[in-house]
Short mmCIF file of C-alpha atoms and ligand atoms in Angstrom, two decimals:
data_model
loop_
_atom_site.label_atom_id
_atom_site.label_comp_id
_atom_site.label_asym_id
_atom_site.label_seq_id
_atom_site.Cartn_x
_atom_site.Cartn_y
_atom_site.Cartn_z
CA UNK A 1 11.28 -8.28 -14.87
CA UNK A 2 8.42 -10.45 -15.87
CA UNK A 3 5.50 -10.74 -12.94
CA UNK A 4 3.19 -12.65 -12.86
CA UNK A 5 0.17 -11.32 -10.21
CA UNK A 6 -2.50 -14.14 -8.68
CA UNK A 7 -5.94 -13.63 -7.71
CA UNK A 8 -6.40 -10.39 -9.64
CA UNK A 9 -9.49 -8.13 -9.94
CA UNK A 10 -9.98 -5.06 -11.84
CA UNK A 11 -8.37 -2.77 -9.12
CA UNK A 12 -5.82 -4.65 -8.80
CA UNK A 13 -4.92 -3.97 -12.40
CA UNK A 14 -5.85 -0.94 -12.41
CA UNK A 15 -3.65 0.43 -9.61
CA UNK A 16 -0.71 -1.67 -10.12
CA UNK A 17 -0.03 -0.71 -14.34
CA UNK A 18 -0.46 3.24 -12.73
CA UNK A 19 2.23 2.32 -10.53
CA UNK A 20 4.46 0.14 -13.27
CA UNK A 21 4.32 3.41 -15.64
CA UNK A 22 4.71 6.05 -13.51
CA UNK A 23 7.85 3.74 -12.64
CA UNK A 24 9.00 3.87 -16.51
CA UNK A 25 7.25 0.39 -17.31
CA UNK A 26 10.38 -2.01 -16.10
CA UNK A 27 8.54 -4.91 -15.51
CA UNK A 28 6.10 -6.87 -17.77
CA UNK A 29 3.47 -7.63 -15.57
CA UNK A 30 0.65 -10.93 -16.35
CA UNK A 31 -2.33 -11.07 -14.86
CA UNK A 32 -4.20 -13.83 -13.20
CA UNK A 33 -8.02 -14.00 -12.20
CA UNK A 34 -6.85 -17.74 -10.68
CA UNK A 35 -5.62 -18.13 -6.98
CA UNK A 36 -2.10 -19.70 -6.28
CA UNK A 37 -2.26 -23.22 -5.79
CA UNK A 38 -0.25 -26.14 -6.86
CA UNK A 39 -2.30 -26.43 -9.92
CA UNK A 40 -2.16 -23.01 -11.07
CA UNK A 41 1.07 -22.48 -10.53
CA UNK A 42 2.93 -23.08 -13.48
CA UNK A 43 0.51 -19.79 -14.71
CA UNK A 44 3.91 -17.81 -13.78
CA UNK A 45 5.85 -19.83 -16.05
CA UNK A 46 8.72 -17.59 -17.06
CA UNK A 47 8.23 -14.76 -14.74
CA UNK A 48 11.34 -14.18 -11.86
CA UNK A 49 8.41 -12.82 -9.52
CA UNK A 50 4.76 -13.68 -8.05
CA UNK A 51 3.06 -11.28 -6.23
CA UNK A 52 0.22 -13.20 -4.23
CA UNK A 53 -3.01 -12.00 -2.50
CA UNK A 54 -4.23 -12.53 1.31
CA UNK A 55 -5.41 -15.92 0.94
CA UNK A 56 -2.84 -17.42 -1.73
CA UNK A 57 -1.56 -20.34 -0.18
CA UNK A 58 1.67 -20.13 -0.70
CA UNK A 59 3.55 -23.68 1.33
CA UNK A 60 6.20 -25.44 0.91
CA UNK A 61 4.96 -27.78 -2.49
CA UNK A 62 4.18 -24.18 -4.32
CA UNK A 63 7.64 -22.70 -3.35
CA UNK A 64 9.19 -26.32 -4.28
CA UNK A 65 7.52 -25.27 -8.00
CA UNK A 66 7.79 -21.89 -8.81
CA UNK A 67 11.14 -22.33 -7.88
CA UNK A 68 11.80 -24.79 -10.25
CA UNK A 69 10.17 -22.67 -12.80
CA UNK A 70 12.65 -20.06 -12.31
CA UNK A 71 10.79 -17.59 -9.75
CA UNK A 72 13.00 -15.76 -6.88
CA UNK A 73 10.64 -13.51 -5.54
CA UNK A 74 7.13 -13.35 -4.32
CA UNK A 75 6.50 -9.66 -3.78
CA UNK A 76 3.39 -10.58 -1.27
CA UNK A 77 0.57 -7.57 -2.03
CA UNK A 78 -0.18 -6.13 1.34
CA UNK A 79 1.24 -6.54 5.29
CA UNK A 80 0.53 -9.71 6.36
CA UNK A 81 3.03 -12.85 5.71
CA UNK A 82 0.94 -16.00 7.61
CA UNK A 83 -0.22 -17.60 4.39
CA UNK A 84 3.92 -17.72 3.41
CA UNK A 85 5.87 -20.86 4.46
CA UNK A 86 9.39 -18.31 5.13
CA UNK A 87 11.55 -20.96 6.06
CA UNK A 88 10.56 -23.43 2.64
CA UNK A 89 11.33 -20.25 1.06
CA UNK A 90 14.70 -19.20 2.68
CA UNK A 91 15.98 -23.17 1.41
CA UNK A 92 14.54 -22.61 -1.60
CA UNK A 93 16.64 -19.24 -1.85
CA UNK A 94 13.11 -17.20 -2.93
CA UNK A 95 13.23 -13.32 -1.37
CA UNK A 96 9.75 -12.25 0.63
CA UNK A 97 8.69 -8.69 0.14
CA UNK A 98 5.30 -7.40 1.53
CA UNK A 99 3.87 -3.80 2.01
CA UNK A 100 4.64 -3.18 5.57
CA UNK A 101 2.67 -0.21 5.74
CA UNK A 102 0.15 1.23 3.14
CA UNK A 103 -2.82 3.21 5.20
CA UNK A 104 -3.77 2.37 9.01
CA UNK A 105 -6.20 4.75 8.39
CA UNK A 106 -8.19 2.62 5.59
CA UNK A 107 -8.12 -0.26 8.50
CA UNK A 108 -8.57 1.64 11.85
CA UNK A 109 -11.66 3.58 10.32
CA UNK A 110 -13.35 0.59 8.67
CA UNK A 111 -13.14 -1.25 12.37
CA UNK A 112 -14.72 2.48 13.24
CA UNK A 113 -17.45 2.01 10.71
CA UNK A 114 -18.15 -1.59 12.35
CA UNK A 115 -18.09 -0.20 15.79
CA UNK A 116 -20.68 2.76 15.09
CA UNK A 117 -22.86 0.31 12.71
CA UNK A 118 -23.05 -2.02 15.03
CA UNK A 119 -24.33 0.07 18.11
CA UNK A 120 -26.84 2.08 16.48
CA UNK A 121 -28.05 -0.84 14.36
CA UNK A 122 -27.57 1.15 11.16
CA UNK A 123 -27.61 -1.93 8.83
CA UNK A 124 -30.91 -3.09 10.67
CA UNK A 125 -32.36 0.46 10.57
CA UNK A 126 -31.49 1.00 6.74
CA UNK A 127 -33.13 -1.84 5.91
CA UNK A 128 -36.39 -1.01 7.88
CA UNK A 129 -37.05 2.11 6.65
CA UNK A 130 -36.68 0.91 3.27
CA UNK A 131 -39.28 -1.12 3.91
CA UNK A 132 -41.77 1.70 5.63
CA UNK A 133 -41.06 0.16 9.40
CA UNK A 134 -40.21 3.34 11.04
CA UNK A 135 -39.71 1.72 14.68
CA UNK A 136 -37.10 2.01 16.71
CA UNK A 137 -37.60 -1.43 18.65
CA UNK A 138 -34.52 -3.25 18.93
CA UNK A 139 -31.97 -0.29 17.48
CA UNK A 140 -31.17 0.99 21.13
CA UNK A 141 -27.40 1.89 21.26
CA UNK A 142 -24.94 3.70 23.83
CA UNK A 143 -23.00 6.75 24.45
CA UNK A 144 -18.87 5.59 23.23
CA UNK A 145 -18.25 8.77 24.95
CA UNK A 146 -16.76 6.85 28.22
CA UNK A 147 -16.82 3.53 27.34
CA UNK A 148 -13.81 1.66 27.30
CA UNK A 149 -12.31 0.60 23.94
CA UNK A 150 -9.26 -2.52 25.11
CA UNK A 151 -6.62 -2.42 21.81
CA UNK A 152 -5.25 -5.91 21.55
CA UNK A 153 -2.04 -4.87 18.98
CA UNK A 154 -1.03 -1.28 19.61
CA UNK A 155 1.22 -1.12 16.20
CA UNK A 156 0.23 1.47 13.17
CA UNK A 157 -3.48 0.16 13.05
CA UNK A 158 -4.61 -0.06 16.67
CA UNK A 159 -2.42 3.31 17.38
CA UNK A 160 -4.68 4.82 14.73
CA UNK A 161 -7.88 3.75 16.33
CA UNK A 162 -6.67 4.84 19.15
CA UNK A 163 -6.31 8.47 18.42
CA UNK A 164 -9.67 8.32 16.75
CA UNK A 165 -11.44 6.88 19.86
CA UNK A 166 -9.71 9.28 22.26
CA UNK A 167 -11.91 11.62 19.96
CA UNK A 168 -14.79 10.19 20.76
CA UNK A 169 -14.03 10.32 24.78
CA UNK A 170 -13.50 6.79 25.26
CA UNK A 171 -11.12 5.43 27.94
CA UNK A 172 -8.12 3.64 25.83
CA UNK A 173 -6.15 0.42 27.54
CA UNK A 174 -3.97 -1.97 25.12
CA UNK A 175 -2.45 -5.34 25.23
CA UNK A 176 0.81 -6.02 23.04
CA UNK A 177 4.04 -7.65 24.12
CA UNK A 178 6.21 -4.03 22.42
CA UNK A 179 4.41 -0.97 24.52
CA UNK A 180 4.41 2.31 22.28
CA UNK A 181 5.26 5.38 24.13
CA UNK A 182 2.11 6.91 21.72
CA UNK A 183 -0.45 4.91 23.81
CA UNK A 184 0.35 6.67 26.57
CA UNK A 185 0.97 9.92 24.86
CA UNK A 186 -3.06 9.80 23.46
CA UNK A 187 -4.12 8.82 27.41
CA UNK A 188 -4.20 5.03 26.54
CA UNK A 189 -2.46 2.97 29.55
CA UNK A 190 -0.90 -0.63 28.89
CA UNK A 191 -2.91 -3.47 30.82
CA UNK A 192 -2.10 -7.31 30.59
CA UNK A 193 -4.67 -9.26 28.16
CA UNK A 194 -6.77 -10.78 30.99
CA UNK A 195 -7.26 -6.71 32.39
CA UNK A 196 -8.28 -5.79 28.79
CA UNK A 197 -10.57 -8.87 28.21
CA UNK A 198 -12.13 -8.18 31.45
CA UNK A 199 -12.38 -4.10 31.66
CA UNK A 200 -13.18 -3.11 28.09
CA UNK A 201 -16.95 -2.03 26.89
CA UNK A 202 -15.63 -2.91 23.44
CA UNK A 203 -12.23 -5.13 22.44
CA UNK A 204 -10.77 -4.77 18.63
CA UNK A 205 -8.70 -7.00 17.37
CA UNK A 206 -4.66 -5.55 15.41
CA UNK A 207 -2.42 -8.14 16.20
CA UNK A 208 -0.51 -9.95 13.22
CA UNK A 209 -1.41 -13.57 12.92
CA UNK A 210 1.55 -15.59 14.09
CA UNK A 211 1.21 -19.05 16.05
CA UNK A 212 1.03 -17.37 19.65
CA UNK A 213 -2.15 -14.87 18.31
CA UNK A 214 -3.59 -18.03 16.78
CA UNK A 215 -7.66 -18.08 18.74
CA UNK A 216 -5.82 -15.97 21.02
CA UNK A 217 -9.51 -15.34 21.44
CA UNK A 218 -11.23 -18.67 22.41
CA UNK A 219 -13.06 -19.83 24.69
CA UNK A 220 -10.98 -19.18 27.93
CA UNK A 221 -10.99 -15.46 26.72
CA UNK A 222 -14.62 -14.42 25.69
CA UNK A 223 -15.22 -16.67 29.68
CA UNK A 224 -13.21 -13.09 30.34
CA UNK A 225 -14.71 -10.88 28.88
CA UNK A 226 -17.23 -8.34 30.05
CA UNK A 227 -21.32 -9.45 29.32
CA UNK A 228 -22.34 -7.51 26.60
CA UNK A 229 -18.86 -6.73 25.02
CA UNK A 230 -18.46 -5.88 21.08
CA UNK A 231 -15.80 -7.52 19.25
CA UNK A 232 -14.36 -6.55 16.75
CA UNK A 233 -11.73 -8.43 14.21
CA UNK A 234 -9.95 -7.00 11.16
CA UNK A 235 -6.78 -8.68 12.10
CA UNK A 236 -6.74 -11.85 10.56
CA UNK A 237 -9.50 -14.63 10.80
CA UNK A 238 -7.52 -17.34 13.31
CA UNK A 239 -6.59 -14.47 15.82
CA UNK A 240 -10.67 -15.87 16.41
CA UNK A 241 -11.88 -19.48 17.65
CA UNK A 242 -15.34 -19.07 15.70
CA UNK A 243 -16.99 -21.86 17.69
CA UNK A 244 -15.80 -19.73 20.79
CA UNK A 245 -17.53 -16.66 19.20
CA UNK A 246 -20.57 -18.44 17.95
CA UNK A 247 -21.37 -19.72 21.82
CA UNK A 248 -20.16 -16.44 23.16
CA UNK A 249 -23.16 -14.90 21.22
CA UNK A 250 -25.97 -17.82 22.33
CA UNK A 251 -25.19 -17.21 25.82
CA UNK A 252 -25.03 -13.40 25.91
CA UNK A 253 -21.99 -13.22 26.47
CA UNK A 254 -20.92 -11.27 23.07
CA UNK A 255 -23.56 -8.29 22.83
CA UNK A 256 -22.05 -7.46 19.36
CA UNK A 257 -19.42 -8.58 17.15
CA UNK A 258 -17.90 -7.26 14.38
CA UNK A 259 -15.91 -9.30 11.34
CA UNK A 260 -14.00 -8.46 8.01
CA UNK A 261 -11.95 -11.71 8.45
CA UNK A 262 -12.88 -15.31 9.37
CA UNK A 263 -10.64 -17.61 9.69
CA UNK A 264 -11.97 -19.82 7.16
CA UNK A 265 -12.63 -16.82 4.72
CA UNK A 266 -10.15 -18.06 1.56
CA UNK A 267 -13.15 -20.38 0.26
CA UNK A 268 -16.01 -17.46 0.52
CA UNK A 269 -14.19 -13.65 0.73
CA UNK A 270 -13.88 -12.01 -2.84
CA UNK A 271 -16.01 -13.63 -4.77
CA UNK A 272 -19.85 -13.27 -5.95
CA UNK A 273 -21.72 -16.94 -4.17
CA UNK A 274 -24.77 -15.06 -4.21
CA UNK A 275 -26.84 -17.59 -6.25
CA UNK A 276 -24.47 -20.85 -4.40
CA UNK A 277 -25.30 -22.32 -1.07
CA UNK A 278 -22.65 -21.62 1.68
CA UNK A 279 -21.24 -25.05 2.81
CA UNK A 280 -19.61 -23.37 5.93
CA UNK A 281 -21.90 -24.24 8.86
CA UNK A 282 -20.13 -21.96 10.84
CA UNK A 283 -20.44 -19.25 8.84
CA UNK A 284 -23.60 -19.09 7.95
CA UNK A 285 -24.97 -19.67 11.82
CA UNK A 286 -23.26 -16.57 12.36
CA UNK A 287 -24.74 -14.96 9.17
CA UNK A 288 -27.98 -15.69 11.46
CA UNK A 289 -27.55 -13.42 14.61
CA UNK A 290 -29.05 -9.54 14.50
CA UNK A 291 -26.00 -8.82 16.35
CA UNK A 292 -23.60 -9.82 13.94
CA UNK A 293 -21.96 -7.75 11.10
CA UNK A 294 -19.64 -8.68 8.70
CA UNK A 295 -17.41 -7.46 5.81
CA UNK A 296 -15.82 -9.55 3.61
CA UNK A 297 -12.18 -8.56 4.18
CA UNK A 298 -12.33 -4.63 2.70
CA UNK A 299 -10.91 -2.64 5.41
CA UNK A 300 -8.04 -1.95 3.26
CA UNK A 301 -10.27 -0.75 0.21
CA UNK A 302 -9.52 2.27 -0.17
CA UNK A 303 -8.15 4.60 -3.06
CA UNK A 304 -5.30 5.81 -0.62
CA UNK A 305 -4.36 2.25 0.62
CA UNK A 306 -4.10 0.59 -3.07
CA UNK A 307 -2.67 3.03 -4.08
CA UNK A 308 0.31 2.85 -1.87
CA UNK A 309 0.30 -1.05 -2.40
CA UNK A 310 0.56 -0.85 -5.58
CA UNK A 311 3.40 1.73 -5.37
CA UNK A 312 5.28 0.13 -2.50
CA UNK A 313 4.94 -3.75 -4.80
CA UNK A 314 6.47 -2.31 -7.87
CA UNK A 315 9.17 -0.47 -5.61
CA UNK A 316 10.03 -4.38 -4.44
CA UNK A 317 10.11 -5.72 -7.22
CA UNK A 318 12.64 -2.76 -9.07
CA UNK A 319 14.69 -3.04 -5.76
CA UNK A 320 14.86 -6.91 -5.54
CA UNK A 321 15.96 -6.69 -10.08
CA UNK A 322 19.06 -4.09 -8.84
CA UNK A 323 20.09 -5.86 -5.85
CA UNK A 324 18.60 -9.20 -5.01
CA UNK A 325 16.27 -8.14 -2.34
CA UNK A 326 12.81 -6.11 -2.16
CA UNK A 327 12.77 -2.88 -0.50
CA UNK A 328 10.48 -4.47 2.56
CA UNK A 329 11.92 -8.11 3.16
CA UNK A 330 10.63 -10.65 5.12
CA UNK A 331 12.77 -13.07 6.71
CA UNK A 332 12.16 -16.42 7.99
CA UNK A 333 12.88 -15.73 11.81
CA UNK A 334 9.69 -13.84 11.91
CA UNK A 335 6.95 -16.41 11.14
CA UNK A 336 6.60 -19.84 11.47
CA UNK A 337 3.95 -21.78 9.27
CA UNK A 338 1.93 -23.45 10.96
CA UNK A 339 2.10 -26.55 8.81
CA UNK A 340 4.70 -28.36 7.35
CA UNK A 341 2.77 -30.31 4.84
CA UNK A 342 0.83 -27.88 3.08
P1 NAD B 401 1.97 -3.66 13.14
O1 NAD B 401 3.06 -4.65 12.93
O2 NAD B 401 2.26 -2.20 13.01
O3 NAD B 401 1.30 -3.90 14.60
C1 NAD B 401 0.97 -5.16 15.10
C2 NAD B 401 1.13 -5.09 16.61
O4 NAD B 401 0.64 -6.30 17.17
C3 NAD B 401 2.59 -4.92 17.07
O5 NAD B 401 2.70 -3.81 17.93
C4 NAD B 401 2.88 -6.24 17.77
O6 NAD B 401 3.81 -6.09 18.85
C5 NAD B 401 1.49 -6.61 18.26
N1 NAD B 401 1.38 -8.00 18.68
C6 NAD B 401 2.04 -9.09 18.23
N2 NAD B 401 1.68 -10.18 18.94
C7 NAD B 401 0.75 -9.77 19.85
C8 NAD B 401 0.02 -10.43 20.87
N3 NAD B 401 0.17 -11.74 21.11
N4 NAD B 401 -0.84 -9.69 21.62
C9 NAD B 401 -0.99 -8.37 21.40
N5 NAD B 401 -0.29 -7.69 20.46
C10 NAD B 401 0.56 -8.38 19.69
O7 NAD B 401 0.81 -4.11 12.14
P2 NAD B 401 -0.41 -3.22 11.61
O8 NAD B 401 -0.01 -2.53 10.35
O9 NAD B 401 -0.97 -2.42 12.74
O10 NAD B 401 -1.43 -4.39 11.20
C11 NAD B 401 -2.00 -5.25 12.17
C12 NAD B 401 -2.68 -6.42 11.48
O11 NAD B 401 -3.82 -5.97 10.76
C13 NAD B 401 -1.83 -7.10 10.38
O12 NAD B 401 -0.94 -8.04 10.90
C14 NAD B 401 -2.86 -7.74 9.50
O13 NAD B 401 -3.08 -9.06 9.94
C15 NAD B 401 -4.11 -6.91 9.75
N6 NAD B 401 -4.54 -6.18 8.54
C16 NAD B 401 -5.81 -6.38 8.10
C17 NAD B 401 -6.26 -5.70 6.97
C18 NAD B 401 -7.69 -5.85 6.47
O14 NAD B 401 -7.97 -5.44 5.34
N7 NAD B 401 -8.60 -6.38 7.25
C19 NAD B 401 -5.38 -4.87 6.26
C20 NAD B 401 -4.09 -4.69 6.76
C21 NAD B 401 -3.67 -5.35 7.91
#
């Protein structure tokens, strides 16, 4: 099957043709450095399949014409599905795949890195002694050992973290609407959002992005939260009201946040701006706090996790050639987009 793949980088290239030909070569992949829009979409002219990145737009006018160029799947590479109108694509008759599940453990431990980085300063302190500064003025940390670590979205990721805080000695409460008997099982006990904004030491962020998660933390929740708290997101951007965040931090309120999404990240994250200007106001205020660390969406980048992305895609698309539908559907029912002009 002929497929053509959006917002490619080496990696992506690299992991994906190991996959095709340890799969026998079926499909005839093309690559694209350019990001799905309306005006590169007729790239995948003759190809039965996209597969997409995290912030590929992919609405109802882009269905409406790679359908009429002759594509039936987009084979979406990685878990999430928000950036996929599923109902334009149902009418239009196009299948959803996705890889459901690739490695929690590439996400849960980079939120780890963020969380230990962040207390002891160690992006601060790396820089000082590079430069011969040698004091420790303004890298005071804590003890995680008995701190309480609030999981909102207790599914593979936050389940991960979990076991790996209960390492560390940390009390464990979650927030999710589906309670997994595991929480419990690692010591963890289920609390309602409101308990977890108000009782945790540190709150991370593994809920999908749907329109009920949407700045599920905004203002109304940091007014919750405990003074001092870290936050962490590698969710999805939106879960966040950044305006929320950005006054949380002024006031005090947020001793320490954490970010390798923002919700406006599909005009900055994977590509080199070094020598532009950032036009994001937003962004770049929060690029100004000491307390502030961010990634620019790479929790996933790992050898383990691409690799198993790159298996699990070509798996949906030789599934969805012998029978019509990827391994790992995604049906409509699940999402809605959250507009129906784009
Ligand atoms: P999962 O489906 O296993 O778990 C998600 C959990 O969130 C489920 O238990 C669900 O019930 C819960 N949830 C849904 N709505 C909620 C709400 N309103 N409040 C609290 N919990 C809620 O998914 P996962 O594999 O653990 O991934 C979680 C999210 O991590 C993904 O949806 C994706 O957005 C994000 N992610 C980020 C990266 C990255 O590189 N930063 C990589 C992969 C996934």
């Amino acid at each position: 099957m002929q497929v053509a793949v959006f917002s490619t980088r080496a990696h992506d290239r690299q992991f994906l043709d190991t996959a095709n030909e340890a799969a026998g070569s079926q499909h005839d992949i093309r690559y694209f450095e350019a990001h799905l829009n309306l005006a590169t979409a007729g790239l995948a002219e003759g190809a039965s399949a996209i597969c997409p990145f995290v912030n590929d737009q992919i609405g109802p006018a882009v269905l409406k014409r790679l359908s009429s160029q002759g594509v039936r799947l987009v084979a979406l590479r990685g878990a999430g599905f928000n950036n996929v109108d599923l109902a334009a694509a149902e009418a239009l008759g196009i299948k959803i795949g996705r890889v459901p599940a690739y490695s929690p453990y590439a996400i849960a431990e980079h939120a780890i890195a963020l969380i230990l980085s962040l207390n002891r300063k160690i992006y601060r302190a790396y820089a000082r002694v590079r430069e011969g500064n040698f004091s420790l003025d303004g890298l005071l940390g804590f003890d995680l050992h008995g701190k309480t670590v609030g999981i909102v979205g207790t599914g593979r990721i936050g389940i991960t973290l979990a076991r790996i805080v209960s390492g560390f000695g940390c009390e464990i409460v979650g927030a999710d609407p589906v309670e997994s008997a595991e929480l419990r099982t690692i010591g963890g006990r289920y609390v309602s959002l409101d308990e977890l904004l108000a009782c945790s030491d540190i709150v991370t962020l593994h809920c999908p992005l749907t329109p009920e998660t949407r700045h599920l933390i905004g203002p109304g929740a940091v007014a919750k939260m405990k003074r001092g708290v870290m936050l962490i997101n590698t969710s999805r951007g939106a879960v966040v009201d950044t305006r929320a965040i950005i006054d949380g931090l002024k006031a005090g309120k947020i001793g320490n946040l954490g970010l390798d999404v923002y919700e406006e990240e599909g005009d900055l994250f994977f590509e080199d701006l070094s020598d532009q200007v950032i036009q994001d106001d937003a962004f770049a205020r929060l690029l100004t706090f000491p307390n502030v660390l961010i990634t620019g969406h790479q929790a996933f980048f790992t050898r383990e996790a691409l690799q198993a992305i790159a298996e699990t895609t070509i798996a949906n698309l030789t599934e969805f050639e012998a029978s019509g539908c990827p391994l790992h559907p995604v049906s409509a029912e699940r999402h809605v987009w959250p507009s129906a002009s784009t």
